[in-house]
Short mmCIF file of N, CA, C and O and ligand atoms in Angstrom, two decimals:
data_model
loop_
_atom_site.label_atom_id
_atom_site.label_comp_id
_atom_site.label_asym_id
_atom_site.label_seq_id
_atom_site.Cartn_x
_atom_site.Cartn_y
_atom_site.Cartn_z
N MET A 1 126.32 168.30 106.88
CA MET A 1 125.42 168.91 107.89
C MET A 1 124.88 170.25 107.38
O MET A 1 125.56 171.27 107.45
N ASP A 2 123.66 170.24 106.87
CA ASP A 2 123.06 171.43 106.25
C ASP A 2 123.00 172.61 107.20
O ASP A 2 123.17 173.76 106.80
N SER A 3 122.73 172.33 108.49
CA SER A 3 122.48 173.41 109.44
C SER A 3 123.75 173.91 110.11
O SER A 3 123.68 174.79 110.96
N CYS A 4 124.90 173.36 109.73
CA CYS A 4 126.15 173.73 110.42
C CYS A 4 126.82 174.89 109.69
O CYS A 4 127.16 174.79 108.50
N ILE A 5 127.04 175.98 110.40
CA ILE A 5 127.60 177.19 109.78
C ILE A 5 129.00 176.93 109.21
O ILE A 5 129.33 177.41 108.12
N PHE A 6 129.83 176.16 109.92
CA PHE A 6 131.19 175.93 109.42
C PHE A 6 131.19 174.98 108.22
O PHE A 6 132.00 175.12 107.30
N CYS A 7 130.27 174.01 108.18
CA CYS A 7 130.10 173.18 106.97
C CYS A 7 129.70 174.07 105.80
O CYS A 7 130.20 173.90 104.68
N ASN A 8 128.81 175.01 106.06
CA ASN A 8 128.34 175.90 104.98
C ASN A 8 129.46 176.82 104.50
O ASN A 8 129.57 177.08 103.30
N ILE A 9 130.28 177.30 105.42
CA ILE A 9 131.43 178.12 105.02
C ILE A 9 132.39 177.27 104.18
O ILE A 9 132.84 177.70 103.11
N ALA A 10 132.65 176.05 104.62
CA ALA A 10 133.58 175.16 103.89
C ALA A 10 133.04 174.85 102.49
O ALA A 10 133.80 174.70 101.54
N ALA A 11 131.70 174.77 102.38
CA ALA A 11 131.08 174.45 101.09
C ALA A 11 130.91 175.69 100.21
O ALA A 11 130.43 175.60 99.07
N GLY A 12 131.27 176.86 100.74
CA GLY A 12 131.13 178.10 99.97
C GLY A 12 129.71 178.62 99.95
O GLY A 12 129.37 179.50 99.16
N LEU A 13 128.86 178.10 100.84
CA LEU A 13 127.45 178.49 100.87
C LEU A 13 127.19 179.67 101.81
O LEU A 13 126.17 180.33 101.72
N SER A 14 128.11 179.89 102.76
CA SER A 14 128.02 181.05 103.66
C SER A 14 129.30 181.85 103.53
O SER A 14 130.38 181.28 103.37
N PRO A 15 129.19 183.18 103.62
CA PRO A 15 130.38 184.01 103.43
C PRO A 15 131.32 183.95 104.63
O PRO A 15 130.87 183.77 105.77
N ALA A 16 132.59 184.09 104.36
CA ALA A 16 133.60 184.20 105.41
C ALA A 16 134.83 184.82 104.77
O ALA A 16 135.01 184.74 103.55
N ARG A 17 135.66 185.45 105.61
CA ARG A 17 136.93 186.00 105.10
C ARG A 17 137.97 184.88 105.15
O ARG A 17 138.66 184.71 106.16
N ILE A 18 138.01 184.13 104.07
CA ILE A 18 138.85 182.92 104.03
C ILE A 18 140.30 183.29 103.74
O ILE A 18 140.59 184.10 102.86
N LEU A 19 141.20 182.70 104.53
CA LEU A 19 142.63 182.96 104.39
C LEU A 19 143.36 181.83 103.71
O LEU A 19 144.40 182.01 103.09
N TYR A 20 142.84 180.64 103.90
CA TYR A 20 143.54 179.45 103.41
C TYR A 20 142.55 178.31 103.30
O TYR A 20 141.65 178.19 104.15
N GLN A 21 142.69 177.49 102.27
CA GLN A 21 141.92 176.25 102.23
C GLN A 21 142.64 175.21 101.41
O GLN A 21 143.40 175.54 100.50
N ASP A 22 142.44 173.97 101.78
CA ASP A 22 142.97 172.86 101.00
C ASP A 22 141.96 171.72 101.09
O ASP A 22 140.82 171.93 101.53
N ALA A 23 142.35 170.52 100.69
CA ALA A 23 141.40 169.40 100.65
C ALA A 23 140.90 169.02 102.04
O ALA A 23 139.80 168.47 102.18
N GLN A 24 141.68 169.34 103.07
CA GLN A 24 141.32 168.88 104.42
C GLN A 24 140.73 169.95 105.33
O GLN A 24 139.89 169.67 106.17
N VAL A 25 141.23 171.19 105.20
CA VAL A 25 140.84 172.24 106.16
C VAL A 25 140.51 173.54 105.47
O VAL A 25 140.85 173.77 104.30
N ILE A 26 139.85 174.42 106.23
CA ILE A 26 139.59 175.77 105.78
C ILE A 26 139.90 176.71 106.95
O ILE A 26 139.64 176.36 108.10
N ALA A 27 140.49 177.87 106.64
CA ALA A 27 140.84 178.83 107.70
C ALA A 27 140.24 180.19 107.33
O ALA A 27 140.30 180.61 106.18
N PHE A 28 139.66 180.84 108.32
CA PHE A 28 138.99 182.12 108.08
C PHE A 28 139.03 182.99 109.33
O PHE A 28 139.30 182.50 110.43
N HIS A 29 138.75 184.28 109.14
CA HIS A 29 138.71 185.22 110.27
C HIS A 29 137.48 184.95 111.12
O HIS A 29 136.38 184.77 110.59
N ASP A 30 137.65 185.00 112.44
CA ASP A 30 136.51 184.90 113.35
C ASP A 30 135.63 186.15 113.17
O ASP A 30 136.13 187.27 113.03
N ILE A 31 134.33 185.94 113.18
CA ILE A 31 133.39 187.04 112.94
C ILE A 31 133.36 188.04 114.12
O ILE A 31 133.04 189.21 113.92
N ARG A 32 133.70 187.57 115.33
CA ARG A 32 133.75 188.46 116.50
C ARG A 32 135.12 188.33 117.15
O ARG A 32 135.30 187.63 118.15
N PRO A 33 136.11 189.00 116.55
CA PRO A 33 137.49 188.81 117.01
C PRO A 33 137.72 189.25 118.45
O PRO A 33 137.25 190.31 118.87
N LEU A 34 138.43 188.41 119.20
CA LEU A 34 138.77 188.71 120.59
C LEU A 34 140.19 189.22 120.73
O LEU A 34 140.66 189.49 121.83
N ALA A 35 140.89 189.35 119.61
CA ALA A 35 142.27 189.83 119.59
C ALA A 35 142.51 190.42 118.21
O ALA A 35 141.73 190.14 117.28
N PRO A 36 143.57 191.25 118.04
CA PRO A 36 143.83 191.83 116.72
C PRO A 36 143.91 190.78 115.61
O PRO A 36 143.49 191.03 114.49
N VAL A 37 144.47 189.62 115.94
CA VAL A 37 144.42 188.48 115.02
C VAL A 37 143.60 187.38 115.69
O VAL A 37 143.93 186.94 116.79
N HIS A 38 142.52 186.99 115.06
CA HIS A 38 141.68 185.90 115.60
C HIS A 38 141.16 185.10 114.41
O HIS A 38 140.24 185.52 113.71
N LEU A 39 141.81 183.97 114.20
CA LEU A 39 141.50 183.12 113.04
C LEU A 39 140.99 181.78 113.52
O LEU A 39 141.25 181.37 114.66
N LEU A 40 140.27 181.09 112.65
CA LEU A 40 139.76 179.77 112.96
C LEU A 40 140.23 178.81 111.87
O LEU A 40 140.23 179.15 110.69
N VAL A 41 140.65 177.63 112.30
CA VAL A 41 141.00 176.55 111.36
C VAL A 41 140.05 175.40 111.63
O VAL A 41 139.98 174.90 112.76
N ALA A 42 139.31 174.98 110.61
CA ALA A 42 138.32 173.91 110.77
C ALA A 42 138.51 172.85 109.70
O ALA A 42 138.87 173.18 108.56
N PRO A 43 138.26 171.59 110.06
CA PRO A 43 138.28 170.56 109.01
C PRO A 43 137.08 170.75 108.09
O PRO A 43 136.03 171.24 108.52
N ARG A 44 137.22 170.38 106.84
CA ARG A 44 136.06 170.41 105.92
C ARG A 44 135.00 169.43 106.38
O ARG A 44 133.80 169.68 106.27
N GLN A 45 135.48 168.31 106.88
CA GLN A 45 134.60 167.23 107.35
C GLN A 45 133.92 167.67 108.66
O GLN A 45 134.56 168.32 109.50
N HIS A 46 132.64 167.33 108.82
CA HIS A 46 131.94 167.71 110.05
C HIS A 46 132.31 166.75 111.18
O HIS A 46 131.86 165.61 111.22
N ILE A 47 133.15 167.25 112.10
CA ILE A 47 133.45 166.52 113.34
C ILE A 47 132.94 167.44 114.43
O ILE A 47 133.33 168.62 114.50
N GLU A 48 132.06 166.93 115.28
CA GLU A 48 131.36 167.80 116.23
C GLU A 48 132.32 168.53 117.18
O GLU A 48 132.20 169.73 117.41
N SER A 49 133.24 167.79 117.76
CA SER A 49 134.21 168.40 118.67
C SER A 49 135.41 167.46 118.76
O SER A 49 135.41 166.38 118.14
N LEU A 50 136.40 167.85 119.55
CA LEU A 50 137.56 166.97 119.71
C LEU A 50 137.14 165.62 120.28
O LEU A 50 137.78 164.60 120.02
N ASN A 51 136.05 165.61 121.05
CA ASN A 51 135.55 164.34 121.61
C ASN A 51 135.16 163.33 120.55
O ASN A 51 135.13 162.14 120.82
N GLN A 52 134.79 163.83 119.38
CA GLN A 52 134.36 162.91 118.31
C GLN A 52 135.51 162.57 117.36
O GLN A 52 135.31 161.82 116.40
N ALA A 53 136.70 163.13 117.60
CA ALA A 53 137.85 162.80 116.75
C ALA A 53 138.46 161.49 117.25
O ALA A 53 138.41 161.19 118.44
N GLY A 54 139.01 160.72 116.34
CA GLY A 54 139.59 159.43 116.72
C GLY A 54 140.92 159.21 116.03
O GLY A 54 141.44 160.12 115.36
N PRO A 55 141.48 158.02 116.19
CA PRO A 55 142.79 157.70 115.59
C PRO A 55 142.81 157.95 114.08
O PRO A 55 143.85 158.32 113.52
N GLN A 56 141.67 157.78 113.44
CA GLN A 56 141.60 158.01 111.98
C GLN A 56 141.80 159.49 111.64
O GLN A 56 142.05 159.83 110.48
N ASP A 57 141.70 160.36 112.63
CA ASP A 57 141.84 161.81 112.40
C ASP A 57 143.21 162.34 112.81
O ASP A 57 143.43 163.55 112.82
N GLU A 58 144.12 161.44 113.13
CA GLU A 58 145.42 161.87 113.64
C GLU A 58 146.14 162.80 112.66
O GLU A 58 146.65 163.86 113.05
N ALA A 59 146.16 162.43 111.39
CA ALA A 59 146.85 163.25 110.39
C ALA A 59 146.13 164.60 110.23
O ALA A 59 146.78 165.65 110.11
N LEU A 60 144.82 164.57 110.25
CA LEU A 60 144.03 165.80 110.11
C LEU A 60 144.33 166.76 111.27
O LEU A 60 144.54 167.96 111.07
N LEU A 61 144.37 166.23 112.48
CA LEU A 61 144.63 167.08 113.66
C LEU A 61 146.03 167.68 113.59
O LEU A 61 146.22 168.86 113.90
N GLY A 62 146.99 166.88 113.15
CA GLY A 62 148.36 167.39 112.98
C GLY A 62 148.41 168.46 111.90
O GLY A 62 149.08 169.48 112.06
N HIS A 63 147.66 168.23 110.85
CA HIS A 63 147.62 169.20 109.74
C HIS A 63 147.04 170.53 110.22
O HIS A 63 147.54 171.60 109.85
N MET A 64 146.00 170.47 111.05
CA MET A 64 145.41 171.70 111.58
C MET A 64 146.45 172.52 112.34
O MET A 64 146.50 173.75 112.22
N LEU A 65 147.29 171.86 113.11
CA LEU A 65 148.34 172.57 113.86
C LEU A 65 149.36 173.21 112.92
O LEU A 65 149.79 174.35 113.13
N LEU A 66 149.74 172.47 111.89
CA LEU A 66 150.75 173.01 110.97
C LEU A 66 150.19 174.15 110.14
O LEU A 66 150.90 175.11 109.83
N VAL A 67 148.90 174.07 109.79
CA VAL A 67 148.25 175.18 109.08
C VAL A 67 148.20 176.41 110.01
O VAL A 67 148.47 177.53 109.58
N ALA A 68 147.90 176.18 111.28
CA ALA A 68 147.86 177.29 112.25
C ALA A 68 149.24 177.95 112.33
O ALA A 68 149.35 179.19 112.33
N ARG A 69 150.27 177.16 112.40
CA ARG A 69 151.64 177.68 112.47
C ARG A 69 151.95 178.52 111.23
O ARG A 69 152.51 179.61 111.32
N GLN A 70 151.56 178.01 110.07
CA GLN A 70 151.79 178.71 108.80
C GLN A 70 151.04 180.05 108.77
O GLN A 70 151.58 181.07 108.36
N LEU A 71 149.79 180.03 109.25
CA LEU A 71 148.99 181.26 109.24
C LEU A 71 149.55 182.28 110.23
O LEU A 71 149.52 183.48 109.96
N ALA A 72 150.03 181.80 111.36
CA ALA A 72 150.63 182.71 112.34
C ALA A 72 151.82 183.43 111.71
O ALA A 72 152.00 184.65 111.89
N GLN A 73 152.58 182.70 110.94
CA GLN A 73 153.73 183.28 110.26
C GLN A 73 153.25 184.32 109.23
O GLN A 73 153.74 185.44 109.19
N GLN A 74 152.27 183.88 108.43
CA GLN A 74 151.72 184.72 107.36
C GLN A 74 151.11 186.02 107.91
O GLN A 74 151.23 187.06 107.30
N GLU A 75 150.47 185.93 109.07
CA GLU A 75 149.78 187.10 109.65
C GLU A 75 150.71 187.94 110.53
O GLU A 75 150.28 188.90 111.15
N GLY A 76 151.97 187.52 110.62
CA GLY A 76 152.98 188.33 111.30
C GLY A 76 152.98 188.23 112.82
O GLY A 76 153.46 189.14 113.49
N ILE A 77 152.44 187.16 113.37
CA ILE A 77 152.41 187.02 114.83
C ILE A 77 153.29 185.86 115.33
O ILE A 77 153.29 185.56 116.52
N ALA A 78 154.01 185.23 114.41
CA ALA A 78 154.81 184.07 114.82
C ALA A 78 155.87 184.47 115.84
O ALA A 78 156.07 183.78 116.84
N GLN A 79 156.53 185.60 115.61
CA GLN A 79 157.60 186.03 116.49
C GLN A 79 157.09 186.58 117.81
O GLN A 79 157.62 186.26 118.89
N SER A 80 156.02 187.38 117.74
CA SER A 80 155.47 187.98 118.98
C SER A 80 154.74 186.93 119.81
O SER A 80 154.63 187.07 121.03
N GLY A 81 154.24 185.91 119.16
CA GLY A 81 153.60 184.80 119.87
C GLY A 81 152.09 184.79 119.70
O GLY A 81 151.48 185.79 119.28
N TYR A 82 151.52 183.66 120.03
CA TYR A 82 150.07 183.50 119.83
C TYR A 82 149.57 182.34 120.69
O TYR A 82 150.36 181.59 121.26
N ARG A 83 148.26 182.24 120.80
CA ARG A 83 147.62 181.18 121.57
C ARG A 83 146.74 180.36 120.64
O ARG A 83 145.97 180.92 119.86
N LEU A 84 146.85 179.04 120.72
CA LEU A 84 145.94 178.13 120.01
C LEU A 84 144.97 177.56 121.02
O LEU A 84 145.38 177.12 122.10
N VAL A 85 143.68 177.56 120.67
CA VAL A 85 142.63 177.12 121.61
C VAL A 85 141.66 176.20 120.87
O VAL A 85 141.23 176.52 119.76
N ILE A 86 141.31 175.09 121.52
CA ILE A 86 140.21 174.25 121.02
C ILE A 86 139.21 174.12 122.16
O ILE A 86 139.43 173.36 123.12
N ASN A 87 138.14 174.90 122.11
CA ASN A 87 137.09 174.80 123.12
C ASN A 87 136.31 173.51 122.86
O ASN A 87 135.92 173.25 121.72
N THR A 88 136.08 172.75 123.92
CA THR A 88 135.41 171.46 123.75
C THR A 88 134.30 171.31 124.77
O THR A 88 134.55 171.37 125.98
N GLY A 89 133.07 171.17 124.26
CA GLY A 89 131.93 170.93 125.14
C GLY A 89 131.55 172.15 125.95
O GLY A 89 132.09 173.25 125.79
N SER A 90 130.61 171.94 126.84
CA SER A 90 129.97 173.02 127.58
C SER A 90 130.95 173.75 128.50
O SER A 90 131.10 174.99 128.43
N ASP A 91 131.66 173.05 129.36
CA ASP A 91 132.62 173.72 130.25
C ASP A 91 133.78 174.32 129.46
O ASP A 91 134.42 175.28 129.93
N GLY A 92 134.05 173.79 128.29
CA GLY A 92 135.11 174.34 127.44
C GLY A 92 134.69 175.59 126.70
O GLY A 92 135.50 176.22 126.04
N GLY A 93 133.40 175.93 126.79
CA GLY A 93 132.91 177.16 126.15
C GLY A 93 132.65 177.01 124.67
O GLY A 93 132.56 178.00 123.94
N GLN A 94 132.52 175.77 124.19
CA GLN A 94 132.27 175.57 122.76
C GLN A 94 130.86 176.04 122.41
O GLN A 94 129.89 175.69 123.09
N THR A 95 130.76 176.84 121.37
CA THR A 95 129.45 177.35 120.93
C THR A 95 129.10 176.86 119.53
O THR A 95 127.93 176.80 119.18
N ILE A 96 130.11 176.55 118.72
CA ILE A 96 129.87 176.01 117.38
C ILE A 96 130.33 174.56 117.40
O ILE A 96 131.53 174.29 117.60
N PHE A 97 129.42 173.66 117.17
CA PHE A 97 129.74 172.23 117.32
C PHE A 97 130.20 171.62 116.00
O PHE A 97 129.61 170.69 115.48
N HIS A 98 131.27 172.22 115.51
CA HIS A 98 132.05 171.72 114.37
C HIS A 98 133.49 172.05 114.78
O HIS A 98 133.83 173.23 114.95
N LEU A 99 134.28 171.02 114.98
CA LEU A 99 135.65 171.18 115.49
C LEU A 99 136.38 172.36 114.84
O LEU A 99 136.32 172.52 113.62
N HIS A 100 137.04 173.16 115.64
CA HIS A 100 137.85 174.26 115.11
C HIS A 100 138.91 174.67 116.11
O HIS A 100 138.74 174.50 117.32
N LEU A 101 139.97 175.21 115.54
CA LEU A 101 141.12 175.68 116.31
C LEU A 101 141.14 177.20 116.21
O LEU A 101 141.09 177.74 115.12
N HIS A 102 141.18 177.87 117.37
CA HIS A 102 141.33 179.33 117.37
C HIS A 102 142.82 179.69 117.34
O HIS A 102 143.61 179.07 118.07
N ILE A 103 143.17 180.70 116.58
CA ILE A 103 144.52 181.29 116.62
C ILE A 103 144.33 182.72 117.10
O ILE A 103 143.62 183.51 116.46
N LEU A 104 144.92 183.04 118.24
CA LEU A 104 144.75 184.37 118.85
C LEU A 104 146.12 185.02 119.01
O LEU A 104 147.05 184.41 119.55
N GLY A 105 146.23 186.27 118.56
CA GLY A 105 147.51 186.95 118.71
C GLY A 105 147.40 188.42 118.36
O GLY A 105 146.31 188.95 118.17
N GLY A 106 148.55 189.07 118.31
CA GLY A 106 148.57 190.51 118.02
C GLY A 106 148.47 191.35 119.27
O GLY A 106 148.48 192.58 119.21
N LYS A 107 148.31 190.71 120.42
CA LYS A 107 148.38 191.36 121.73
C LYS A 107 148.69 190.26 122.74
O LYS A 107 148.61 189.07 122.42
N ARG A 108 149.04 190.65 123.96
CA ARG A 108 149.29 189.66 124.99
C ARG A 108 147.96 189.00 125.35
O ARG A 108 147.02 189.67 125.74
N ILE A 109 147.87 187.70 125.22
CA ILE A 109 146.64 186.97 125.51
C ILE A 109 146.66 186.57 126.98
O ILE A 109 147.59 185.89 127.43
N ALA A 110 145.63 187.01 127.73
CA ALA A 110 145.61 186.77 129.18
C ALA A 110 145.70 185.29 129.51
O ALA A 110 145.08 184.45 128.86
N TYR A 111 146.49 184.98 130.51
CA TYR A 111 146.58 183.61 131.02
C TYR A 111 147.21 183.67 132.40
O TYR A 111 148.16 184.40 132.57
N PRO A 112 146.73 182.99 133.44
CA PRO A 112 145.59 182.08 133.39
C PRO A 112 144.28 182.81 133.06
O PRO A 112 144.19 184.03 133.19
N LEU A 113 143.30 182.02 132.66
CA LEU A 113 142.01 182.57 132.29
C LEU A 113 141.24 182.94 133.54
O LEU A 113 141.35 182.28 134.56
N ARG A 114 140.44 183.99 133.44
CA ARG A 114 139.60 184.39 134.59
C ARG A 114 138.40 183.48 134.69
O ARG A 114 137.91 182.95 133.70
N ASP A 115 137.89 183.32 135.91
CA ASP A 115 136.63 182.59 136.09
C ASP A 115 135.50 183.37 135.44
O ASP A 115 135.50 184.60 135.43
N LEU A 116 134.51 182.63 134.93
CA LEU A 116 133.35 183.31 134.32
C LEU A 116 132.38 183.73 135.41
O LEU A 116 132.34 183.14 136.47
P1 5GP B 201 133.72 178.32 120.06
O1 5GP B 201 133.12 179.15 121.15
O2 5GP B 201 132.77 177.27 119.56
O3 5GP B 201 135.06 177.77 120.41
O4 5GP B 201 134.03 179.32 118.90
C1 5GP B 201 133.13 179.65 117.89
C2 5GP B 201 133.69 180.88 117.23
O5 5GP B 201 133.08 181.01 115.97
C3 5GP B 201 133.42 182.18 118.01
O6 5GP B 201 134.65 182.83 118.27
C4 5GP B 201 132.52 182.97 117.07
O7 5GP B 201 132.79 184.36 117.10
C5 5GP B 201 132.84 182.37 115.70
N1 5GP B 201 131.72 182.38 114.78
C6 5GP B 201 130.42 182.06 115.05
N2 5GP B 201 129.67 182.15 113.94
C7 5GP B 201 130.52 182.53 112.94
C8 5GP B 201 130.33 182.82 111.55
O8 5GP B 201 129.24 182.71 111.00
N3 5GP B 201 131.44 183.19 110.84
C9 5GP B 201 132.67 183.31 111.42
N4 5GP B 201 133.67 183.68 110.63
N5 5GP B 201 132.88 183.06 112.73
C10 5GP B 201 131.83 182.68 113.48
ZN1 ZN B 202 129.89 171.20 110.34
#
């Protein structure tokens, strides 16, 4: 997907502060952090959202969680705690239509969420 920013980051065509990458996923700092630690984990493959993921992506989705866990440890928020978020579709607040997992931590993350 030429026009997809996360595809371009994964391909090395757009800059990002990359923390981790392997054959399946890439992880980088969010450009507009909402918490002291705000990272994104995205598959290299263009999957629009969780709605477009299927049984063939089961291992990939599990891998994204384990990479998130590893990064939380690496960034020093594993003990204090963190929130993983996958915004999906319009009501979910998704703005980039390339599947990604947010890792938020380094402060108490509000929950329940406030109405918009
Ligand atoms: P969504 O709202 O789709 O769940 O999250 C998209 C996230 O991507 C937002 O937190 C936004 O700040 C981040 N983002 C958007 N464009 C870029 C970019 O070009 N680079 C990086 N690193 N993050 C981005
Ligand atoms: Zn993409």
